[in-house]
Every structure is written in structure tokens, then in C-alpha cells.
Coordinates of C-alpha atoms in Angstrom, one line a residue:
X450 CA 62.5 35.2 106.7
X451 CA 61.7 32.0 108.7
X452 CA 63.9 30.0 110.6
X453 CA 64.1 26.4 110.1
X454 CA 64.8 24.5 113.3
X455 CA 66.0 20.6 113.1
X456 CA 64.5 18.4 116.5
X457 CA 65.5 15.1 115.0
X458 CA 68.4 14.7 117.1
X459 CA 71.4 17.2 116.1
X460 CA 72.1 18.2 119.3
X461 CA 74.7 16.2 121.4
X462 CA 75.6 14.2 118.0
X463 CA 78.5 16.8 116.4
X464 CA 80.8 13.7 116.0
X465 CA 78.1 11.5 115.0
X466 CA 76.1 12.3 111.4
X467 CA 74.4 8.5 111.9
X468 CA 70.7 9.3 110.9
X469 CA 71.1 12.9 110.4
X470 CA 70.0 13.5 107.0
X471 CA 71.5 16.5 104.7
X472 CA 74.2 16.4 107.1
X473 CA 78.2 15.6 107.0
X474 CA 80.5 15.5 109.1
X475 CA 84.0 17.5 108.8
X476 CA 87.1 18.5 110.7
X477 CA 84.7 21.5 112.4
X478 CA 81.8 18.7 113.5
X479 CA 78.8 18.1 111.6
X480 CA 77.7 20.4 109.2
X481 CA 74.9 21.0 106.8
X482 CA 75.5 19.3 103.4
X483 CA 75.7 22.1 101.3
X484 CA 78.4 24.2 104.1
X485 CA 82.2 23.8 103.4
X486 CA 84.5 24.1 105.9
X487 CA 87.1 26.3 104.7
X488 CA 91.3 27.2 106.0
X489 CA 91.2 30.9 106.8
X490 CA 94.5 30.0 104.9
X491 CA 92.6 29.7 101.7
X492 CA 90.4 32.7 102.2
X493 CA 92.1 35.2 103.2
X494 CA 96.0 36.4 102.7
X495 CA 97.7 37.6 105.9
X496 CA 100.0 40.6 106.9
X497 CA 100.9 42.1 110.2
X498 CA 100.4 46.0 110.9
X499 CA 103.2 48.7 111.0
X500 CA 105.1 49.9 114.2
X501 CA 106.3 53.3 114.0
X502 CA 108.5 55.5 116.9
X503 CA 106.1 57.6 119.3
X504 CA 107.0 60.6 117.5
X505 CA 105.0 60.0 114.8
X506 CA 101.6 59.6 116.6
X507 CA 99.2 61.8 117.2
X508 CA 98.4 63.0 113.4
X509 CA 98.5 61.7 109.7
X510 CA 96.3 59.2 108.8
X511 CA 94.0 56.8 111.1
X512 CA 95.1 53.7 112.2
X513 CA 93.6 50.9 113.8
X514 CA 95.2 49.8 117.1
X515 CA 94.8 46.4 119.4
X516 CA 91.8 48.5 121.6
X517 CA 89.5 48.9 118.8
X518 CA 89.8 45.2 117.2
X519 CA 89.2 43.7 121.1
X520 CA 86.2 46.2 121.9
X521 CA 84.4 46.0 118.4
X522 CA 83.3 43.3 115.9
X523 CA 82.7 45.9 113.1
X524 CA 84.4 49.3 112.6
X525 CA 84.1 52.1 110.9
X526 CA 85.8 55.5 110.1
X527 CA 84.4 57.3 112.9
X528 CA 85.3 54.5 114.9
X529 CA 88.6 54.6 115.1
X530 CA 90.7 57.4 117.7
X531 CA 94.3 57.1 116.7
X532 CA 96.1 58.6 114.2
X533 CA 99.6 57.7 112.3
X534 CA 102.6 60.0 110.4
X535 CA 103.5 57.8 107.2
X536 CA 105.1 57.7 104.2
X537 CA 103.3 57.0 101.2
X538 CA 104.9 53.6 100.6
X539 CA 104.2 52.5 103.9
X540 CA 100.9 53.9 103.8
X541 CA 100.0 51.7 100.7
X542 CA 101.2 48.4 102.0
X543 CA 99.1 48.7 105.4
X544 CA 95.8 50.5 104.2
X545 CA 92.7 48.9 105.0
X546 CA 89.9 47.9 103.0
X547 CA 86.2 47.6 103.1
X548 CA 85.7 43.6 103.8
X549 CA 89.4 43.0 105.8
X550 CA 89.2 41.4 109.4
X551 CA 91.5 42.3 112.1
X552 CA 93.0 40.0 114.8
X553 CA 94.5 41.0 117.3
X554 CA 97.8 39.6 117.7
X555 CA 98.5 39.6 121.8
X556 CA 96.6 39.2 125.0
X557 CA 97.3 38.9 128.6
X558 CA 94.4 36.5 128.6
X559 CA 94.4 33.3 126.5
X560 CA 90.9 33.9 125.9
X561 CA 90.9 37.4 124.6
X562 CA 93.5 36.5 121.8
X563 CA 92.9 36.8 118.1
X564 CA 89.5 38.9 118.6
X565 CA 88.1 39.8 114.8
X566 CA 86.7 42.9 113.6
X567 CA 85.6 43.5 110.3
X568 CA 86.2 47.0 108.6
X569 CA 82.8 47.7 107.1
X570 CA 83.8 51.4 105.5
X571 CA 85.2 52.8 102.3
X572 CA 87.9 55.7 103.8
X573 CA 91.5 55.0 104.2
X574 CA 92.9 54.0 107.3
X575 CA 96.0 51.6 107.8
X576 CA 96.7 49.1 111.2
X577 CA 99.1 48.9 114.1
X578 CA 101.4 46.5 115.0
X579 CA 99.7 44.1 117.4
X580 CA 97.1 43.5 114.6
X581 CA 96.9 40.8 111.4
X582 CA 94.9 42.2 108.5
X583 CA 93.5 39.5 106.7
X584 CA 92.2 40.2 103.3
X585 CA 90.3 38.2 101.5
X586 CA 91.0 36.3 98.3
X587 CA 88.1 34.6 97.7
X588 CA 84.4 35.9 97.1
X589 CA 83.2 33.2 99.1
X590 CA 82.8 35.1 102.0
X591 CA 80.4 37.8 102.6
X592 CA 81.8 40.6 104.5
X593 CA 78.8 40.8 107.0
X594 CA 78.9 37.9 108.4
X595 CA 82.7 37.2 108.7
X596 CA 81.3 39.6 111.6
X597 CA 79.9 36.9 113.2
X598 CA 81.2 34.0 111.6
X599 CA 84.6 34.3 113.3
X600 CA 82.3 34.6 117.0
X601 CA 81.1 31.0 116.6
X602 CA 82.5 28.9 119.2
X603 CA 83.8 26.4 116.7
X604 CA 86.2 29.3 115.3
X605 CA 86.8 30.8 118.7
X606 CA 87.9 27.2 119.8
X607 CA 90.5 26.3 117.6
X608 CA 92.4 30.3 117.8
X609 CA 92.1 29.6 121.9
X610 CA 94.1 27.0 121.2
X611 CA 96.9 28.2 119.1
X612 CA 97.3 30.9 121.0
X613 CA 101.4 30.7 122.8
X614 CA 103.3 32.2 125.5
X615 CA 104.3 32.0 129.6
X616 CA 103.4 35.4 130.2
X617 CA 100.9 36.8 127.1
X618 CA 99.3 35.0 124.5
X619 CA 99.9 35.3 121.2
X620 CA 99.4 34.3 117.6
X621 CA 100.4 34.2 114.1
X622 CA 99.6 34.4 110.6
X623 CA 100.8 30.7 110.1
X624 CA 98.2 29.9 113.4
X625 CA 95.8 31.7 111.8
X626 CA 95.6 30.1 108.1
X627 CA 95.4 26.5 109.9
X628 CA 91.8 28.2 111.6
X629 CA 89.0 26.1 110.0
X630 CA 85.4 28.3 109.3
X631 CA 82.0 26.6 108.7
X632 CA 80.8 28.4 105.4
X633 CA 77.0 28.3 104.2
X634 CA 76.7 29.6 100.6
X635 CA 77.1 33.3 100.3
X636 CA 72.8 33.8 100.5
X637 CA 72.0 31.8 103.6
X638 CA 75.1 34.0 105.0
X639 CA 73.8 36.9 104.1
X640 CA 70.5 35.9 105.9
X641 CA 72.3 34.8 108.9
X642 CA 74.1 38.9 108.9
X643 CA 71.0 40.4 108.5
X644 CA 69.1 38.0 111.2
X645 CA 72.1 39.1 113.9
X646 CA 72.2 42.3 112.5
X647 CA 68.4 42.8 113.6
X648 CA 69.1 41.9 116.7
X649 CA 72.3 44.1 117.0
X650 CA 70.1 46.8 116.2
X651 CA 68.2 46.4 119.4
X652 CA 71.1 45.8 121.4
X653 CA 72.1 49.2 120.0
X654 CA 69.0 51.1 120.7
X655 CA 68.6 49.7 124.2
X656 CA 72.2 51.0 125.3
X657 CA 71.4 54.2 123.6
X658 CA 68.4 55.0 125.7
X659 CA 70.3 53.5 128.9
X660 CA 73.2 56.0 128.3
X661 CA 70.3 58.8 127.8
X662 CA 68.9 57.9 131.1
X663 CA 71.8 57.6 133.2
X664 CA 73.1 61.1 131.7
X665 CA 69.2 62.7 132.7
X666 CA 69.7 61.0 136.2
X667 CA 73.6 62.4 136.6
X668 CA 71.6 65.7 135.4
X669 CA 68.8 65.2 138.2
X670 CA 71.6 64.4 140.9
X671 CA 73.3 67.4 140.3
X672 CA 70.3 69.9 140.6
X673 CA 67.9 67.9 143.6
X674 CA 71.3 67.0 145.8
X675 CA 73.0 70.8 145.8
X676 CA 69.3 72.4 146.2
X677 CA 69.5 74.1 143.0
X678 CA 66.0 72.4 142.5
X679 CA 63.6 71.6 144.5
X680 CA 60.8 68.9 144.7
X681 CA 57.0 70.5 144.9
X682 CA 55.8 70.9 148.4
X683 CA 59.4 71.8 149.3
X684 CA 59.8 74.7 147.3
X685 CA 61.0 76.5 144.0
X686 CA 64.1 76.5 142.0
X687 CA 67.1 79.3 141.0
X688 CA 69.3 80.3 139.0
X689 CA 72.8 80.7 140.1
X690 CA 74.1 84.1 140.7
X691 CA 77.3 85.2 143.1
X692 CA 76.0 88.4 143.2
X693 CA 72.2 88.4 144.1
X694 CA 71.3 85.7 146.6
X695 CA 68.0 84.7 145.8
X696 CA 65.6 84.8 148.4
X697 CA 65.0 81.7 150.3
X698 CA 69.1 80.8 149.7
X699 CA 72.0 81.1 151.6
X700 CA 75.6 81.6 150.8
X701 CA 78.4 79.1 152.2
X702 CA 81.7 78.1 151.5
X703 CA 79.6 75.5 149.2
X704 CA 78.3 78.0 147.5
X705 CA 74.0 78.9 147.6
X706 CA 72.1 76.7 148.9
X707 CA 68.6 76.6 150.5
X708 CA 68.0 78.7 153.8
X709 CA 66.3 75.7 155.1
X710 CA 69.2 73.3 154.5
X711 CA 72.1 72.4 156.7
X712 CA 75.5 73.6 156.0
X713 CA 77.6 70.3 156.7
X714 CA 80.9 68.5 155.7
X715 CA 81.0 64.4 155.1
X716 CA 82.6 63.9 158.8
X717 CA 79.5 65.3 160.3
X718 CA 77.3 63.1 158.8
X719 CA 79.4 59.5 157.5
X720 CA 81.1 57.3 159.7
X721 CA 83.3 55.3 157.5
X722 CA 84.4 51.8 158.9
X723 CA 87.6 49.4 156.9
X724 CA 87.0 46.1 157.1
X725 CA 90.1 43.3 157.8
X726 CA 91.2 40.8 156.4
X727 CA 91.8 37.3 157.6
X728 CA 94.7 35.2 156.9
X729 CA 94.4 33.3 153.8
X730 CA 95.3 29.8 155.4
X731 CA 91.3 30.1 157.2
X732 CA 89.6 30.6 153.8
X733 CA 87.5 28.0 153.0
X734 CA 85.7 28.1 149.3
X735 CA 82.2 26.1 150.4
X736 CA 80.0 27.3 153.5
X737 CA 80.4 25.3 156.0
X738 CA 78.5 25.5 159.9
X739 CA 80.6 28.1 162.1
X740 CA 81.6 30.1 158.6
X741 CA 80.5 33.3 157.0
X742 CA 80.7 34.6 153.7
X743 CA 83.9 37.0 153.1
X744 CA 82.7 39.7 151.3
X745 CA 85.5 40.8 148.8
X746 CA 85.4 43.7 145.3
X747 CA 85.4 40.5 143.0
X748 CA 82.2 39.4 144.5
X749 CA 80.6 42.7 142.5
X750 CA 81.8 41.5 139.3
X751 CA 80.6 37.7 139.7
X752 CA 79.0 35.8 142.3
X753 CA 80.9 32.2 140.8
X754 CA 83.7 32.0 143.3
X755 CA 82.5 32.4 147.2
X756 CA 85.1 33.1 150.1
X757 CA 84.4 31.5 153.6
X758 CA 86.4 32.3 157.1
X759 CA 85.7 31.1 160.7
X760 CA 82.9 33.4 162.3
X761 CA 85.3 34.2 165.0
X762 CA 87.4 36.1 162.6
X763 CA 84.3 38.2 160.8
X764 CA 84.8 41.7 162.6
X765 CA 83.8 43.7 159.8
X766 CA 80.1 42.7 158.8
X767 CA 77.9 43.8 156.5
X768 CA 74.4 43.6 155.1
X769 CA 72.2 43.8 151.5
X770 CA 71.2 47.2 153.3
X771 CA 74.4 49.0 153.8
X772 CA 76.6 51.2 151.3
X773 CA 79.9 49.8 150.4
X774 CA 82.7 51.8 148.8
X775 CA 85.6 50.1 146.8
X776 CA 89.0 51.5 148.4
X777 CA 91.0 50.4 145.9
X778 CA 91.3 50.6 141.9
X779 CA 91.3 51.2 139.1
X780 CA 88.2 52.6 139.7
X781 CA 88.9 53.9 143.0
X782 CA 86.1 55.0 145.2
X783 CA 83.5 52.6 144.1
X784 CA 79.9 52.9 145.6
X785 CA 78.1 49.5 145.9
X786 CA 75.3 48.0 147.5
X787 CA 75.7 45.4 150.7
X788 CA 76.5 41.8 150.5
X789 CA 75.5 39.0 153.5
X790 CA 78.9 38.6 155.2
X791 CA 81.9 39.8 156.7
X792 CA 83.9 42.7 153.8
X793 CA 88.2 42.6 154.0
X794 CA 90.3 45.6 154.0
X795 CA 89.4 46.6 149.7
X796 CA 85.7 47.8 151.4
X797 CA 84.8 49.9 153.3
X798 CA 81.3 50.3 155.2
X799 CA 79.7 54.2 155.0
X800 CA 77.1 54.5 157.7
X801 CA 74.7 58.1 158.1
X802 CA 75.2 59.8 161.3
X803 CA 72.2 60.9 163.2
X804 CA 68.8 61.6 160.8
X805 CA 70.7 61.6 157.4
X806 CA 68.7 59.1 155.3
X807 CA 70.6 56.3 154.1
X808 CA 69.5 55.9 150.0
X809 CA 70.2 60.2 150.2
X810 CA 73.9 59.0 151.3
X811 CA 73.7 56.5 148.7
X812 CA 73.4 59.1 146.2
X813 CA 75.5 62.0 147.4
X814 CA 78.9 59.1 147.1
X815 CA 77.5 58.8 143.8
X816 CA 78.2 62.1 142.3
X817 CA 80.0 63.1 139.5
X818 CA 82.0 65.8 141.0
X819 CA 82.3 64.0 144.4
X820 CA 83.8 60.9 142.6
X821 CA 86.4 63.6 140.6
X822 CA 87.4 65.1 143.7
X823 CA 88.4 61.7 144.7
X824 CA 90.2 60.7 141.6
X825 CA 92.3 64.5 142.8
X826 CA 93.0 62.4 145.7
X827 CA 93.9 58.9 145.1
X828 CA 97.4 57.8 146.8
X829 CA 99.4 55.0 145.4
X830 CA 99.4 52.2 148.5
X831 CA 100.6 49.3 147.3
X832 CA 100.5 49.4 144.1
X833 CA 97.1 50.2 143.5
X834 CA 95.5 53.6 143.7
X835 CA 93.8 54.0 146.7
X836 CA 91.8 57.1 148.6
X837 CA 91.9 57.6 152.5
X838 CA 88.6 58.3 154.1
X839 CA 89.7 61.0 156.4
X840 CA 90.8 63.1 153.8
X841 CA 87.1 63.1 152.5
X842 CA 86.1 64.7 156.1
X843 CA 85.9 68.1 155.2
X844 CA 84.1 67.6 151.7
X845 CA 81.1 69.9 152.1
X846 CA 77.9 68.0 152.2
X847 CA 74.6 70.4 152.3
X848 CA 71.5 68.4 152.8
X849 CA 68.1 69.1 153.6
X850 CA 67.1 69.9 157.6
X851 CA 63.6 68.2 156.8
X852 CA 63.7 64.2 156.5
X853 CA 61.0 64.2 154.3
X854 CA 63.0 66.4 151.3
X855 CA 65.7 64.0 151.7
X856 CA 64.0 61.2 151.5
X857 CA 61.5 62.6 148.4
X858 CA 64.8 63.2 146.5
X859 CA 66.1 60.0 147.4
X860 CA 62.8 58.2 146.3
X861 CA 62.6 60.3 142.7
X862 CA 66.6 58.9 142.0
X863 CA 65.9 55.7 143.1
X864 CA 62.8 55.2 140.8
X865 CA 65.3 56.4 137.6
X866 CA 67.3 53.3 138.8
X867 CA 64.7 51.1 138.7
X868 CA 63.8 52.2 135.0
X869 CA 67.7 52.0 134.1
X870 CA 67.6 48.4 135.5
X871 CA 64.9 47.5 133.1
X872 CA 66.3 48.6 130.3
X873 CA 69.6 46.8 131.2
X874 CA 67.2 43.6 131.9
X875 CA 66.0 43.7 128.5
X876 CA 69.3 44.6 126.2
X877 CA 70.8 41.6 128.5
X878 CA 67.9 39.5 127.7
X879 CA 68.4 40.4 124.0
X880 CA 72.0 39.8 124.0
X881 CA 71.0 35.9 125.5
X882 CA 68.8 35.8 122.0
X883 CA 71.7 36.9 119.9
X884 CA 74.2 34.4 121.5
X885 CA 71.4 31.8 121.1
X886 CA 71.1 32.2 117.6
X887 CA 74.7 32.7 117.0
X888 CA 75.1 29.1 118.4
X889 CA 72.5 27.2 116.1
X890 CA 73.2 29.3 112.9
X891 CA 76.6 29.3 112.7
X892 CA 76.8 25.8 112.5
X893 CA 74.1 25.3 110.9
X894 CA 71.9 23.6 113.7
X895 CA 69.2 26.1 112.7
X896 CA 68.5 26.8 109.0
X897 CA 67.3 30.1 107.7
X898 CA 64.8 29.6 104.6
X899 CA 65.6 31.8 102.0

């Protein structure tokens, strides 16, 4: 298949089709001649799903709710979690074909409203409450790329927009069947499924050898940090047994661990330090001489929106080198890397005491049953869940006596970082192609020939 790209001009002129050949322009912008731009109204017919009492969850038949049409653009049986008690009636009026798209009805975000996904499988299932099936009445519309077609920022415009309400958004079927699509015929669409599907595909695999390394590395944690194995030149591995202590182990209130590693607790080797938090009225939102950065947990999501305060007031500082935690949540106990600045009173700073290697540290905050025993933990402080530090004193925290085990170990985890973060570089890069191509073919910008 070979993509046809137009440079004469398209771009920047979607209200204007002056000397654009085999072009038109509609109520969607310009499109290719031989596209329609169709009503969802005269596509597809529209219902809303079926609300039942919580007593009647839990088993019967699957049913899609709200979660699965806002996390996935396709589904299929396996997909779906929840299940649904039903009488045979009800069952029949709210089943779910192969080919229906799902909208979800309400959001507490203007831009997450009416979200699409297609049900791409033959088994029975019916739909909750907060979602519109819309089934289709025409064969114009292939049902692989209504996966896509409804992701085009033409379509995702126009539901934005209809979406209503002060406090969620929502929409309905009447919103809905006013929704104008851009429709090439049914084998360029095809082509355009398959060309995103490829690429899907990778997106796919990438993720599934990301989740395969970071499972192996969780795996690695566990063995290198509690001794269980050891690095060559340090010595060998065990198998755990409460009754025999192998030789070269010790027994503690940890449990075995090496004879040449220290039996310790958290307080003897972290010093945790809060930050503070200025007053609001100081914050400035562009640098400015005699102001530092405020480091706050939003800056870890996205670096868009930067917080300044008078130097005076930074007490609390912090650098790319030092190991921040997340106080509060949902998730609680986060472990992140430094920012340049001064962190408020959601971060706190974890420092090594004495010889303790800082990247070991790192890792140790990062285990799964440390990050569980937290969880056990968590207060409620204002709302949010939160976890005080002193009560993390007398976590036990064997570690090796030599500073060349520790920081061996810390070097072997590190490096499985560095190959997750390539693999994350390169499903992100792919998912730029997808969105890419999603942008020129589904408006036709870009031509597929067939």
C-alpha cells in the first residue's frame, strides 16, 4: 500500500478549496471529492444502556461499563470485567453487537466526554447506563475504522462542544446524531484500518515487552536487594529455608540474609526532610531575578505550568540528584527523581545516612513490598491519603557492609532502566506516527492508493 501525500497547498486552507483540485468543501472543512460527510444521525440509531440495583452485579451476563469505553477504542469479550443479573427481555434490548460504538455518556472533564469504542467481537454482552450504543443502520461504515474515524479531531471537536453541565459533562443521543463524520468509500477505509492497525500492532508489542521487562526487573529487585542473590565476585545464591541456615547467612527479624550484610532499619540509614510551602499570594508563574522554581507533584506529570516564589522563602531545596517521595495520593508514597528548585509540603527529600549509596536507596523505596507496607499505612490528612515518615523508621533495611555490592546492584538495576526507557522512547515515538497519520488520513489530507 502507498501513501499519496498532497504538497500543493492543503494545509492551512480547510475553509478555502480555491485551487485545490478533487477537493470540496463541506460543513466538516475540505474534503476529498469522492468523501461524504455524513450525520452520525443517519448512520447509526441510538439507545442508552440499562441501570440495574447493586444487587444484581457481580454475575449474569457481561456488560460494558463507562471505564472500558474511556480506556479502549476496541473491545472484545475478554475485555470486559463486569458482569450483570438480567432478564431475558432486558437482556435483548441492550445486547451488543459486533460493529456497535459506545459513547460514554458523562465526564468530569469536558474533554473526556463521549469517548468511542467499537465492539469488534461476536459473544453477547449488553451496556451500562452511562453509555450510548449506537448501532449502525447503514453499511457505509466499515466497523474498523469507525475505530479511528471517531478519534479524528474534526469528530472529537464538534462532541467537545456539545458536551453540557456546571459540574460533569454530559451528552445525548440528540447531541450525538447532529455529530458530522468525514466518510471515504468503504475501501480506502478499510486501508486507512489496516494502515493504523499496523501501527497499533507495534504500539502493542512495545508495551508488551515494556511490561515483561519491568516485571523481570521487580523480579531482580526482589532477589539482589534482600541478598537472596548475589552478584559474581560477591558471592553465591540460596534457597530459602527457616530451618537450615545456609552457610554464609544469617537469621534476623528480616529474615536470612547474608553474614556479611548489615542488619538495619530505614531510620538508621534515611533521613527524610518535608518541604514547606509558601503562601500563594508570592507565586509568580514566569522566572523572574531573585525567584526559584517551586518544585510541586504536578511538575512529574507535565513540565507546561512552572511555579516561582521569592528565594528568601525556598527553605526546602532540591536537586536532579536527590530522591523525592510523593506524600500524598492516590498513589501515595511515590519515588521520583530531583527537580532544580525549592519542593512544598506534597514532597519529601530522602537523603542516605553515612556510606549507604544513593541509586541503592533509590531502589530499596522502590519495592514492591515496601510500597505495600505503605499502602498498610496510609492515613487520611486532609482528604487525601497520606503516609508519615516516622512510622517507616523501623522498616527493616538489610544492605550490604561493602560499598562496592551496593553499588554493583545498584548499577545492574539501573542499566534495566535504561533499556525500559528505550523501549518507552520508541512506543512513544510510534504513538507520534500513529497520531500523525491519524491527522492527514482522516480527513483525507493524505490519500491511501488502493
Amino acid at each position: 500500500m502507498v501513501k499519496k501525500s498532497l504538497n500543493h497547498g492543503l494545509e492551512g486552507l480547510r475553509d478555502d478549496t480555491a485551487g485545490i483540485e478533487g477537493y470540496k468543501k463541506t460543513e466538516v472543512g475540505v474534503i476529498p471529492d469522492d468523501w461524504k460527510a455524513e450525520k452520525l444521525g443517519e448512520l447509526f440509531k441510538f439507545k442508552n444502556g440499562v441501570n440495574a440495583e447493586k444487587k444484581y452485579y457481580g454475575k449474569g451476563i457481561k456488560f460494558i461499563n463507562i471505564l472500558e469505553v474511556i480506556q479502549k477504542s476496541s473491545l472484545f469479550y475478554e475485555d470486559i470485567p463486569g458482569f450483570i443479573s438480567l432478564d431475558s427481555g432486558t437482556i435483548k434490548k441492550n445486547i451488543v453487537q459486533k460493529g456497535d460504538v459506545l459513547f460514554n455518556r458523562t465526564s468530569e472533564t469536558q474533554e473526556e466526554i463521549g469517548l468511542t469504542s467499537v465492539y469488534l467481537d461476536d459473544k453477547e454482552v449488553v451496556f451500562g447506563g452511562f453509555v450510548i450504543r449506537a448501532r449502525p443502520i447503514s453499511d457505509s461504515i466499515d466497523y474498523y475504522f469507525s475505530k479511528y474515524g471517531f478519534s479524528s479531531v474534526i469528530v472529537r471537536n464538534q462532541i467537545i462542544k456539545k458536551g453540557q453541565g456546571a459540574v460533569r459533562a454530559n451528552i445525548g443521543q440528540s447531541d450525538l446524531k447532529e455529530v458530522c463524520i468525514p466518510l471515504p468509500p468503504l475501501p480506502e477505509q478499510k486501508a486507512i484500518a489496516q494502515s493504523l492497525s499496523d501501527v497499533d500492532a507495534l504500539i502493542t508489542e512495545c508495551d508488551r515487552i515494556i511490561t515483561k521487562k519491568r516485571n523481570t526487573k521487580q523480579g531482580t529487585m526482589q532477589q539482589l536487594l534482600t541478598g537472596k542473590k548475589r552478584l559474581p565476585g560477591f558471592s553465591g545464591e540460596w534457597q530459602v529455608s527457616e530451618i537450615n541456615i545456609p552457610e554464609g547467612y544469617k537469621k534476623t527479624e528480616y529474615g536470612l540474609i547474608p553474614i556479611d550484610w548489615e542488619d538495619k532499619t530505614i531510620g538508621d540509614l534515611v533521613s527524610f526532610s518535608g518541604g514547606s510551602q509558601p503562601p500563594r499570594s508570592t507565586f509568580l508563574f514566569e522566572q523572574k531575578q531573585g525567584y526559584i522554581r517551586l518544585i510541586q507533584i504536578r511538575d512529574y506529570k507535565t513540565d507546561e505550568f512552572k511555579t516561582y516564589i521569592p528565594e528568601y522563602l525556598a527553605r526546602k531545596k532540591c536537586s536532579v540528584d536527590d530522591i523525592m517521595i510523593g506524600r500524598y495520593g492516590p498513589p501515595i508514597f511515590q519515588i521520583l527523581k530531583g527537580i532544580e528548585g525549592a519542593y512544598n509540603v506534597a514532597l519529601i527529600k530522602a537523603a542516605p545516612i553515612g556510606s549507604l549509596n544513593k541509586k541503592y536507596l533509590y531502589y530499596f523505596l522502590k519495592q514492591e513490598s515496601l510500597l505495600k507496607f505503605v499502602e498498610g499505612l496510609s492515613q487520611r490528612s486532609s482528604g487525601q491519603t497520606g503516609i508519615e515518615m516516622d512510622a517507616l523508621k523501623d522498616y527493616p533495611f538489610p544492605v550490604p557492609s561493602d560499598a562496592e555490592e551496593q553499588k554493583a546492584i545498584a548499577q545492574i538495576l539501573s542499566d534495566m532502566d535504561t533499556e525500559i526507557a528505550a523501549l518507552e522512547q520508541k512506543r512513544d515515538k510510534y504513538k507520534a506516527i500513529k497520531q500523525g497519520m491519524m491527522q492527514e488520513l482522516l480527513i483525507g489530507k493524505t490519500r491511501l492508493k488502493i
